[in-house]
mmCIF file of C-alpha atoms and ligand atoms in Angstrom:
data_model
loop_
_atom_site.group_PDB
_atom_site.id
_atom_site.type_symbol
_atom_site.label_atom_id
_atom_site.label_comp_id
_atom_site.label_asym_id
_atom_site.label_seq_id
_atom_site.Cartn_x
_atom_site.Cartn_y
_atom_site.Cartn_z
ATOM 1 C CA UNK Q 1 10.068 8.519 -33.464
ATOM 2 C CA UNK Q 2 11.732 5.549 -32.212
ATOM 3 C CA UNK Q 3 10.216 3.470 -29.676
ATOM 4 C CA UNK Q 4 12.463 3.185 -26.082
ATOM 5 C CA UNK Q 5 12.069 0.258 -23.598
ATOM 6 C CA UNK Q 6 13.029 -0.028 -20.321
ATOM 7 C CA UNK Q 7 13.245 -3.543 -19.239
ATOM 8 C CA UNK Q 8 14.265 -2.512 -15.721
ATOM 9 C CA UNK Q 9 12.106 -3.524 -12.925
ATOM 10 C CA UNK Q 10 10.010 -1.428 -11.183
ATOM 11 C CA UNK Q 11 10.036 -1.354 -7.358
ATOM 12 C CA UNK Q 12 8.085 -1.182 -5.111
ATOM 13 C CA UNK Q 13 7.764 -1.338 -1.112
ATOM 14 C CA UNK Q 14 5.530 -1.354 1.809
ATOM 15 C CA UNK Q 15 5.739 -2.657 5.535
ATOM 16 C CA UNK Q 16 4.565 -6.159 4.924
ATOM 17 C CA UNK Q 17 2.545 -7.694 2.701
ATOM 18 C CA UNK Q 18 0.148 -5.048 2.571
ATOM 19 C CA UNK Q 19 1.769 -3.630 -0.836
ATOM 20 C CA UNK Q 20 0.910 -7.280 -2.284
ATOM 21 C CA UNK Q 21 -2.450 -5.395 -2.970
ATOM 22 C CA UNK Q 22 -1.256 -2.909 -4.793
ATOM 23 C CA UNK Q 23 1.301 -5.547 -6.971
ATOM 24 C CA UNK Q 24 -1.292 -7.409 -7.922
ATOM 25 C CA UNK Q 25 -3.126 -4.562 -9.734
ATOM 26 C CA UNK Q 26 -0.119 -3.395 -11.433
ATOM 27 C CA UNK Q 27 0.667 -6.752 -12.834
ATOM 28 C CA UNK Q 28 -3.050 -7.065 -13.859
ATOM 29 C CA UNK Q 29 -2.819 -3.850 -15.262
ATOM 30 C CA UNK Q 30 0.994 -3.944 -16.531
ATOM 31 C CA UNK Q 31 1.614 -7.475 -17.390
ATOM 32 C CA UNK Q 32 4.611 -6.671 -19.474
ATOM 33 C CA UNK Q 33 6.354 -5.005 -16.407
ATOM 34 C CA UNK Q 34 9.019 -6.651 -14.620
ATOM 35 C CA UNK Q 35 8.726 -6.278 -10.737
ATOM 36 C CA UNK Q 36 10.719 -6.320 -7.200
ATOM 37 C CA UNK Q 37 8.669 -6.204 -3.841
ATOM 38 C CA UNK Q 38 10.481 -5.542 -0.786
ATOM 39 C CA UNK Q 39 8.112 -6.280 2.368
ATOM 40 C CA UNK Q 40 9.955 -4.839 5.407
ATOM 41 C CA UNK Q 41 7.761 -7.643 7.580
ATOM 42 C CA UNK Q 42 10.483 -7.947 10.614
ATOM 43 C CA UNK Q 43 9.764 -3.814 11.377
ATOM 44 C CA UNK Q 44 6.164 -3.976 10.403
ATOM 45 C CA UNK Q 45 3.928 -2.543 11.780
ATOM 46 C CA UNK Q 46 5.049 1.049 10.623
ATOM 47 C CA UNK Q 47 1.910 2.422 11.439
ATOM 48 C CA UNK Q 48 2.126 3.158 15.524
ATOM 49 C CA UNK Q 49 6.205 4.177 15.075
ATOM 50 C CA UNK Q 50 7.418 7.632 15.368
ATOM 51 C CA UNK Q 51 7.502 9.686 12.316
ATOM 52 C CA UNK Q 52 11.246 10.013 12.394
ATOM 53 C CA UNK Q 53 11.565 6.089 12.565
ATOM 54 C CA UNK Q 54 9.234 5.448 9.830
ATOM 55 C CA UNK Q 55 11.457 7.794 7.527
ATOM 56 C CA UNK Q 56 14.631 6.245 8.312
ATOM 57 C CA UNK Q 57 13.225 2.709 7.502
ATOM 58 C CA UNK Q 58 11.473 3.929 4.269
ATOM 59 C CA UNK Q 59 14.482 5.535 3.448
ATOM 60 C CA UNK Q 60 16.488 2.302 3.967
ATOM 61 C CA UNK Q 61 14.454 0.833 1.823
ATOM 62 C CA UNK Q 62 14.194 2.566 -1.162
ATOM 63 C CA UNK Q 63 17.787 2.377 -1.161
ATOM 64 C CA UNK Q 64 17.480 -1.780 -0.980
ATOM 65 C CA UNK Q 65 15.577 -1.120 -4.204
ATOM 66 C CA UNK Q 66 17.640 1.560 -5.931
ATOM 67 C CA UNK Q 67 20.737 -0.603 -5.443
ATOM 68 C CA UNK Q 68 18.526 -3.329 -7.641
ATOM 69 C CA UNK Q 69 18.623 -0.675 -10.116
ATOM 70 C CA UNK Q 70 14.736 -0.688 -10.629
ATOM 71 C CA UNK Q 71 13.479 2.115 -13.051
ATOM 72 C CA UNK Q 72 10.308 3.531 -10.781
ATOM 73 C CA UNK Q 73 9.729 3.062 -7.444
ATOM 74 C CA UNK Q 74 6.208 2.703 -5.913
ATOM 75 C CA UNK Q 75 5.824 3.065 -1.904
ATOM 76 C CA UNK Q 76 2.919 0.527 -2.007
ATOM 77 C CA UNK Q 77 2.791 1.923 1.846
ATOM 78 C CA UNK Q 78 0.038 4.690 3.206
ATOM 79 C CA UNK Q 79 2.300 5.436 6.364
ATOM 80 C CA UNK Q 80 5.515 5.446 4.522
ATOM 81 C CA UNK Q 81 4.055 7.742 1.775
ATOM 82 C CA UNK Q 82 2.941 9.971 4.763
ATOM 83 C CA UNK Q 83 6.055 10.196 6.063
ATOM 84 C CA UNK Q 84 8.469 9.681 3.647
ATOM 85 C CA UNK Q 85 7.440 10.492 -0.165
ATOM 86 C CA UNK Q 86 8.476 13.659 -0.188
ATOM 87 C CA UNK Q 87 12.486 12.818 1.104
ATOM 88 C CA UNK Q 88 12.240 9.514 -0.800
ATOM 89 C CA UNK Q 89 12.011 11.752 -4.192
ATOM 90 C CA UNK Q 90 14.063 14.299 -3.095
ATOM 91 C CA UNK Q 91 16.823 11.642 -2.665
ATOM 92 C CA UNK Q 92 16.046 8.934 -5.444
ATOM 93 C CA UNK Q 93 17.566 9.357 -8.606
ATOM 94 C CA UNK Q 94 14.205 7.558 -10.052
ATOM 95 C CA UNK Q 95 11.059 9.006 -10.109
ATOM 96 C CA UNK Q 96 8.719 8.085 -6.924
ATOM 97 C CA UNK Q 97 4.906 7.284 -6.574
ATOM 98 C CA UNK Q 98 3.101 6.748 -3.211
ATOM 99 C CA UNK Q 99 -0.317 6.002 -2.801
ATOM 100 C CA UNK Q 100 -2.055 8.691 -0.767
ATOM 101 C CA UNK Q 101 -2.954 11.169 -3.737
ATOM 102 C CA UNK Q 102 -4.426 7.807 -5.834
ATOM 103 C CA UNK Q 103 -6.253 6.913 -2.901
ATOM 104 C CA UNK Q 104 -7.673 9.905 -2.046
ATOM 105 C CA UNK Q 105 -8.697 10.596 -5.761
ATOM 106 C CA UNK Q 106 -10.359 7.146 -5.776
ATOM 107 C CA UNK Q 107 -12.383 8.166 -2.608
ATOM 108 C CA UNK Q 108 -13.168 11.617 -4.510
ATOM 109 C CA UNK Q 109 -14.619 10.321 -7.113
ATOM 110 C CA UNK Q 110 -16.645 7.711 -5.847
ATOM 111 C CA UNK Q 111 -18.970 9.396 -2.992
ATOM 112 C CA UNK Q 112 -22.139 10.979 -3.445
ATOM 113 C CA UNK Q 113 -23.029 12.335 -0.670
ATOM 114 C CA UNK Q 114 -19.272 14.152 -0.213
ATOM 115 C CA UNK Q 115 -18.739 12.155 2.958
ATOM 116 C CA UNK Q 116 -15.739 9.802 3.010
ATOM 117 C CA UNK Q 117 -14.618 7.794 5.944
ATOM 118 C CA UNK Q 118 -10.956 6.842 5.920
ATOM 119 C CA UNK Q 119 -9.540 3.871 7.855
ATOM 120 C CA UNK Q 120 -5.600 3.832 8.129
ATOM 121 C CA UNK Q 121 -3.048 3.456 10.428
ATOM 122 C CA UNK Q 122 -2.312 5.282 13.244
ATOM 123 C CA UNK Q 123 0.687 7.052 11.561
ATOM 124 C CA UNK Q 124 -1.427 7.987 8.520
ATOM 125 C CA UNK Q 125 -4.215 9.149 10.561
ATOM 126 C CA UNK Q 126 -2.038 11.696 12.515
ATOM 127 C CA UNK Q 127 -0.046 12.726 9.496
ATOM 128 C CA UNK Q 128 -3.622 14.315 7.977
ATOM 129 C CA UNK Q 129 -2.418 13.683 4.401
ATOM 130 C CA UNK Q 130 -5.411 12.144 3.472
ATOM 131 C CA UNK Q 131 -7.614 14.757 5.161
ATOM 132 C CA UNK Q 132 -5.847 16.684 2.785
ATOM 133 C CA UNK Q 133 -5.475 15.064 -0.342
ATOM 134 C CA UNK Q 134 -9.151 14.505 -0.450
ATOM 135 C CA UNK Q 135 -9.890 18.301 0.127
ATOM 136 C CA UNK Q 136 -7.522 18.963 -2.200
ATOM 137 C CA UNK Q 137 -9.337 16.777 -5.101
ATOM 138 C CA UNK Q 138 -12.967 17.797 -4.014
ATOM 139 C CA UNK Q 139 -12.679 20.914 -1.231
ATOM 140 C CA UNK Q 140 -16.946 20.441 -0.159
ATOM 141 C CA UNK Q 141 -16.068 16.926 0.719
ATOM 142 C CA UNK Q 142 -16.163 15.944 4.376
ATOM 143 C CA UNK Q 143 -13.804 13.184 5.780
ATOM 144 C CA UNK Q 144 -13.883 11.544 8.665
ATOM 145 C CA UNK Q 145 -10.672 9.311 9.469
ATOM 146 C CA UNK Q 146 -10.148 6.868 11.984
ATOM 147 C CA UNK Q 147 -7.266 4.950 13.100
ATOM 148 C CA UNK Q 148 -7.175 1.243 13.432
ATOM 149 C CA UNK Q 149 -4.284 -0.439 14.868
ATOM 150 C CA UNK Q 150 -5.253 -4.016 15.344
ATOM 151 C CA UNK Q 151 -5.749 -4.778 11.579
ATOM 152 C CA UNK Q 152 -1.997 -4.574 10.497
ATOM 153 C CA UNK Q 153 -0.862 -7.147 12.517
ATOM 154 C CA UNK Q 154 -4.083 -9.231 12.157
ATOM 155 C CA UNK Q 155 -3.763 -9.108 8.460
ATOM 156 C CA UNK Q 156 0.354 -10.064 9.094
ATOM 157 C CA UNK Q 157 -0.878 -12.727 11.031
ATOM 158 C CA UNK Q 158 -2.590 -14.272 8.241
ATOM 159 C CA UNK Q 159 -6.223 -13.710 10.088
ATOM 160 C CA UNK Q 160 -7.958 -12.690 6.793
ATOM 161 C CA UNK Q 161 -11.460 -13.558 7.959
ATOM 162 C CA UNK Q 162 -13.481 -15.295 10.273
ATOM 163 C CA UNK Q 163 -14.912 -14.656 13.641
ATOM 164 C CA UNK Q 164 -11.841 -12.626 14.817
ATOM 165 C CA UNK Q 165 -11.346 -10.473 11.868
ATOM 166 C CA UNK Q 166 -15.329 -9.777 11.940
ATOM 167 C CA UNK Q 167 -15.449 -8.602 15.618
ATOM 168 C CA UNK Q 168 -12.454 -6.365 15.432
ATOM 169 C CA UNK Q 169 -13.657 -4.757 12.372
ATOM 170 C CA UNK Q 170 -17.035 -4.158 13.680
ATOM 171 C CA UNK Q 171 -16.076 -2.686 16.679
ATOM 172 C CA UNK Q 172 -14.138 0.024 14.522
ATOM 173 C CA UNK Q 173 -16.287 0.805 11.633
ATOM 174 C CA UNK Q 174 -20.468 0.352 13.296
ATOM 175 C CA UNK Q 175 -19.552 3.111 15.652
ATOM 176 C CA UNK Q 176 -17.776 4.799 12.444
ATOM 177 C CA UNK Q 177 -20.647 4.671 10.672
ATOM 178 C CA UNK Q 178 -23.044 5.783 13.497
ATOM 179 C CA UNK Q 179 -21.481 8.678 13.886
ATOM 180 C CA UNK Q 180 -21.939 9.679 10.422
ATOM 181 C CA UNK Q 181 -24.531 8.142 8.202
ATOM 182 C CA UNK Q 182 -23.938 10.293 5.295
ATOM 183 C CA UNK Q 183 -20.827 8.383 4.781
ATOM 184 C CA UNK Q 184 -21.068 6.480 1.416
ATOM 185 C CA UNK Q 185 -17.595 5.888 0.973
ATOM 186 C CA UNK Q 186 -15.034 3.727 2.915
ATOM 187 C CA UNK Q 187 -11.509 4.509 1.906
ATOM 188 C CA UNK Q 188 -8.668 1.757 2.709
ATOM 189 C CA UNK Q 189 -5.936 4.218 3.548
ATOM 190 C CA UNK Q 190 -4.084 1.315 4.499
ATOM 191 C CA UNK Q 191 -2.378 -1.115 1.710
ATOM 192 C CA UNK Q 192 -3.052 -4.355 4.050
ATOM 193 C CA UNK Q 193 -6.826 -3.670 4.392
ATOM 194 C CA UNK Q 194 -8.234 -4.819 0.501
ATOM 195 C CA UNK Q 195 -6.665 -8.060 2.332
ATOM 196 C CA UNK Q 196 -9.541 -7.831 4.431
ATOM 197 C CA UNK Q 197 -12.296 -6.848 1.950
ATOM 198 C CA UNK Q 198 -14.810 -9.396 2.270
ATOM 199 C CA UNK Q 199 -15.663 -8.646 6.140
ATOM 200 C CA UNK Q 200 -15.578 -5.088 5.209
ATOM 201 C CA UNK Q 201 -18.190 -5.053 2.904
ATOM 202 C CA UNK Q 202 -20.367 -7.030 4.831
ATOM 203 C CA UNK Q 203 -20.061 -4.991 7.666
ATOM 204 C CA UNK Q 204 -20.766 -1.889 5.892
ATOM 205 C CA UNK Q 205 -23.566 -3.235 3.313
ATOM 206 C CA UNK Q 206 -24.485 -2.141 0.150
ATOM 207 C CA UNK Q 207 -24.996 1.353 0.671
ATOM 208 C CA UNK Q 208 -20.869 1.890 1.463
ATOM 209 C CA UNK Q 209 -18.975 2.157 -1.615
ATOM 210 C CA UNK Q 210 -15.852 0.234 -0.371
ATOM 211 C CA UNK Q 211 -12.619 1.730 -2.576
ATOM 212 C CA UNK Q 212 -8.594 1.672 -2.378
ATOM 213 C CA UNK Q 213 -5.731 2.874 -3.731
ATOM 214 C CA UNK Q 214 -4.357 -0.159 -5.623
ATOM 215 C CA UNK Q 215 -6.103 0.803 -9.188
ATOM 216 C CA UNK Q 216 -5.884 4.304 -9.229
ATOM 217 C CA UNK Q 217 -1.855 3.523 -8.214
ATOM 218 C CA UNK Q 218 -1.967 1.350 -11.242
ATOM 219 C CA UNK Q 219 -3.121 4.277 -13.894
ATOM 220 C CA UNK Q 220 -0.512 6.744 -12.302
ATOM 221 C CA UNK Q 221 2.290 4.015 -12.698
ATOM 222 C CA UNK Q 222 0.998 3.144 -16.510
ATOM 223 C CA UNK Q 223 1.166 7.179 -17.292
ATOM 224 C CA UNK Q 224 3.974 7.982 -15.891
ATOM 225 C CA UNK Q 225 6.086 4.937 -17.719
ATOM 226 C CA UNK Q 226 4.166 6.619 -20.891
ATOM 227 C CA UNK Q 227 5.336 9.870 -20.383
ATOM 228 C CA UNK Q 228 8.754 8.725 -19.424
ATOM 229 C CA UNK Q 229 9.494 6.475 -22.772
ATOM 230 C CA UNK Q 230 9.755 3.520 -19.891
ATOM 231 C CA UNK Q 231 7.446 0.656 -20.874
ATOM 232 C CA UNK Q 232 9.235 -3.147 -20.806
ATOM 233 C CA UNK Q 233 9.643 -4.232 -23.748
ATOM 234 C CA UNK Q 234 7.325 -7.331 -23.123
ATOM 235 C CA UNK Q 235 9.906 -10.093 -23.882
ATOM 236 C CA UNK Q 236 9.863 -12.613 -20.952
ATOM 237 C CA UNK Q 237 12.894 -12.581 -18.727
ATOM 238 C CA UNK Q 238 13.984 -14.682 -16.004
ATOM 239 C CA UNK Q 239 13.202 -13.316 -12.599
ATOM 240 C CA UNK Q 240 9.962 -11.288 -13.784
ATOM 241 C CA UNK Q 241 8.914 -10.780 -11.029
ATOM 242 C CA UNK Q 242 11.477 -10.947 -7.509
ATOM 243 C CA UNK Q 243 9.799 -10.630 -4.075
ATOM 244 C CA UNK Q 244 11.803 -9.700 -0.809
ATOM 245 C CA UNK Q 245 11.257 -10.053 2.772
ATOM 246 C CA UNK Q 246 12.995 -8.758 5.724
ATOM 247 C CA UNK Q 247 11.286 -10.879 8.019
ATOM 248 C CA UNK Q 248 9.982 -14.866 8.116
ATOM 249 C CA UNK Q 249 10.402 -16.028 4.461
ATOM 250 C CA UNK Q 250 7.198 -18.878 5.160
ATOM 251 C CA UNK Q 251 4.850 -16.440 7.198
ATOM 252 C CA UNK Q 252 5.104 -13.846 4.237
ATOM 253 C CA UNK Q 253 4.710 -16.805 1.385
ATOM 254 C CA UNK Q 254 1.567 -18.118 3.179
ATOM 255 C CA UNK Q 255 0.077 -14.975 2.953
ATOM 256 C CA UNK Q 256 0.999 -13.649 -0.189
ATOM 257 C CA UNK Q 257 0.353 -16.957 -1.927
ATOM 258 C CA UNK Q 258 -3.391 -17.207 -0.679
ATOM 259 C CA UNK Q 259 -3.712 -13.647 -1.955
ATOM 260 C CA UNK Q 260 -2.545 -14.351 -4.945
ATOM 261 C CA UNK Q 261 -3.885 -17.445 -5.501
ATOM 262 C CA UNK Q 262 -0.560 -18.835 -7.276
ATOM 263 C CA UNK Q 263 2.699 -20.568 -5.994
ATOM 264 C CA UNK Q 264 4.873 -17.135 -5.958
ATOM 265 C CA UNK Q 265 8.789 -17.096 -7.289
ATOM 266 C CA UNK Q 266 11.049 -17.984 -4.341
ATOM 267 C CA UNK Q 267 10.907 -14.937 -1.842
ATOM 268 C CA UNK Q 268 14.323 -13.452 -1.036
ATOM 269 C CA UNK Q 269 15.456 -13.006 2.003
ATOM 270 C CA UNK Q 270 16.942 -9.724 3.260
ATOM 271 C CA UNK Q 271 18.959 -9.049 5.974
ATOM 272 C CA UNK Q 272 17.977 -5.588 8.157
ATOM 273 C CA UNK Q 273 19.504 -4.374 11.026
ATOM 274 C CA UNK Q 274 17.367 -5.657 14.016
ATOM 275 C CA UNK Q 275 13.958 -4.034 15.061
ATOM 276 C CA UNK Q 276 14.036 -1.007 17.203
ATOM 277 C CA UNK Q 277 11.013 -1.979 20.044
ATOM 278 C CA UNK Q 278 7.524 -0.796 18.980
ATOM 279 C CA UNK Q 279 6.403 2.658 21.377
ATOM 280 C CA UNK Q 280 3.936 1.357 24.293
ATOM 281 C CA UNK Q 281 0.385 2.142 24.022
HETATM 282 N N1 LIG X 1 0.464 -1.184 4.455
HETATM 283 C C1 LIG X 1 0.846 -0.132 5.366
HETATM 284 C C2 LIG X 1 0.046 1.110 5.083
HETATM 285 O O1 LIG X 1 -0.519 1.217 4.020
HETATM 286 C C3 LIG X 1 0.764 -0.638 6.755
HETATM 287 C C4 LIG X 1 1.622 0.137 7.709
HETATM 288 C C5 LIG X 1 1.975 -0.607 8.945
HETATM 289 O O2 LIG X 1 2.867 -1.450 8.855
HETATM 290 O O3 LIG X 1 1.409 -0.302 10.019
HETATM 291 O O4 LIG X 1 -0.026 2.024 5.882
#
């Protein structure tokens, strides 16, 4: 059979630089793929907006990236995905992945005791989709979720670690886990939190299995080009790999570059129409 390429890029999005996460385990895992992130950073966070809003944005979006003609798009977002995957693929005219079912698969297969403790945004949390995806993988598994709303814009704010990070994540997860001791597994339902990893796993010790949805995204992104016919070809082009931001072009390169460890290719800014004000608490 002849063998077909697709040298398009594949795209993907999330609120900030939370998706970053997720990009850096498909390019470990996809090295041949050409990408284009799109961080919507001056609307982030997505997490305490109303459903309807976070739709509309997503959808926005994914139609910044579709006009880039990318070949897959990836909603490197837990809220978005929550609120939007389902209209996303009804209206793209490329296939969609989010990263709630990878997550929650992740989580599945990783606890022992069948007790998983998700931390996501408040958005995610209320949705229930990952209350649901995990029953749906593993139906005797018990999840507790719980929403944390000061880590988005900590982790935007380029507080990774340290004293600050430390407190507010204790104050979220000891009570967490003292509520529930049989939890063995900590779910990230939230693409910025593997940016605060180390604290995490500190906090919760050796006996927490910490896991995310960035690998398991990875594997669904490498099947699904297989079963398409859609790998790159693997010849080097310009522009491998493009990254977007709606918002401050040397707040999101700070971040991104200390995550990454490498200089990045020159972020692109986007223009967005301006930020609708957050709800109050
Ligand atoms: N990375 C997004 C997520 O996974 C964060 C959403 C937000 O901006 O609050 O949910």
């Amino acid at each position: 059979m002849p063998q077909h390429f697709d040298d398009r890029p594949i795209g993907v999005f999330d609120s900030g630089v939370g998706g970053l996460t997720v990009l850096a385990e498909l390019r470990r895992r996809l090295p041949a793929e050409p990408t284009l992130y799109l961080g919507d950073n001056a609307r982030a966070p997505y997490g305490p907006r109303p459903a309807d809003e976070v739709l509309r944005f997503t959808l926005e979006a994914a139609d910044l990236l579709l006009a880039q003609d990318v070949k897959l798009l990836v909603i490197a977002c837990n809220t978005a995905t929550a609120r939007a995957l389902d209209e996303v693929r009804r209206r793209s005219s490329v296939p969609v992945i989010g990263v709630i079912r990878p997550g929650a698969l992740a989580a599945a297969a990783a606890t022992r005791t069948r007790n998983v403790g998700v931390i996501a945004t408040a958005g995610t949390v209320e949705s229930g989709a990952y209350h649901e995806a995990i029953v749906e993988a593993d139906a005797a598994t018990q999840v507790a979720q719980l929403a944390c709303p000061e880590l988005v814009p900590m982790v935007e704010a380029g507080i990774l670690d340290g004293r600050r990070a430390e407190s507010v994540l204790r104050a979220y997860l000891e009570p967490m886990l003292a509520a529930d001791p049989d939890i063995d597994t900590l779910l990230l339902g939230c693409t910025h939190y593997p940016l605060l990893r180390a604290p995490i796993e500190r906090i919760v010790g050796d006996g927490v299995a910490v896991v995310d949805s960035a690998f398991t995204t990875a594997l669904a992104v490498e099947d699904l080009l297989d079963a398409l016919g859609a790998r790159a070809s693997g010849v080097e082009a310009d522009a491998m790999h493009r990254v977007a931001t709606t918002g401050d072009v040397a707040a999101f390169v700070s971040v991104a570059e200390r995550l990454f460890g490498e200089r990045l290719p020159a972020v692109e800014a986007v223009e967005i129409e301006p930020m609708p004000a957050l709800p109050l608490d």
